[in-house]
Amino acid sequence: KKNGVVSHVGIYLGGGNFIHASSGAVAGIQNNIANGYHIALCCQP
């Protein structure tokens, strides 16, 4: 959330996978949550 606007969203798909996209993205990106970087992203309020 920046200046009261949500700029990035994600949905957990199960099996350690999730899809996420920023407000400027044309399409979503699927990643595995086992990557430490993505765990940090998902755990931010």
C-alpha positions as CSV (number, residue, x, y, z in Angstrom):
1,K,0.0,0.0,0.0
2,K,1.5,3.3,-1.0
3,N,-0.3,6.6,-0.5
4,G,-3.4,4.6,0.4
5,V,-3.4,2.7,-2.9
6,V,-2.9,-1.0,-3.2
7,S,-0.2,-1.6,-5.8
8,H,0.5,-5.4,-5.5
9,V,-1.8,-8.3,-4.9
10,G,-1.4,-12.1,-4.6
11,I,-3.5,-15.2,-4.3
12,Y,-2.3,-18.5,-2.7
13,L,-3.0,-21.4,-5.1
14,G,-2.0,-24.2,-2.8
15,G,0.9,-26.6,-3.0
16,G,3.3,-23.8,-2.2
17,N,2.3,-21.8,-5.3
18,F,0.9,-18.4,-5.6
19,I,0.1,-15.8,-8.3
20,H,0.8,-12.1,-7.9
21,A,0.7,-9.0,-10.0
22,S,1.4,-5.3,-9.6
23,S,-1.1,-2.6,-10.7
24,G,1.1,-1.9,-13.8
25,A,1.4,-5.5,-14.9
26,V,-0.3,-6.9,-17.9
27,A,-0.3,-10.4,-16.6
28,G,0.2,-12.2,-13.3
29,I,3.3,-14.2,-12.4
30,Q,3.2,-17.6,-10.7
31,N,6.0,-18.4,-8.1
32,N,6.7,-21.0,-5.4
33,I,6.5,-19.6,-1.9
34,A,9.5,-21.6,-0.8
35,N,11.7,-18.8,-2.1
36,G,12.6,-16.6,0.9
37,Y,12.1,-13.4,-1.0
38,H,8.5,-14.3,-1.8
39,I,7.8,-15.4,1.8
40,A,8.9,-11.9,2.9
41,L,6.5,-10.3,0.4
42,C,3.6,-12.4,1.4
43,C,4.0,-11.8,5.1
44,Q,3.9,-8.0,5.0
45,P,0.7,-6.4,6.2
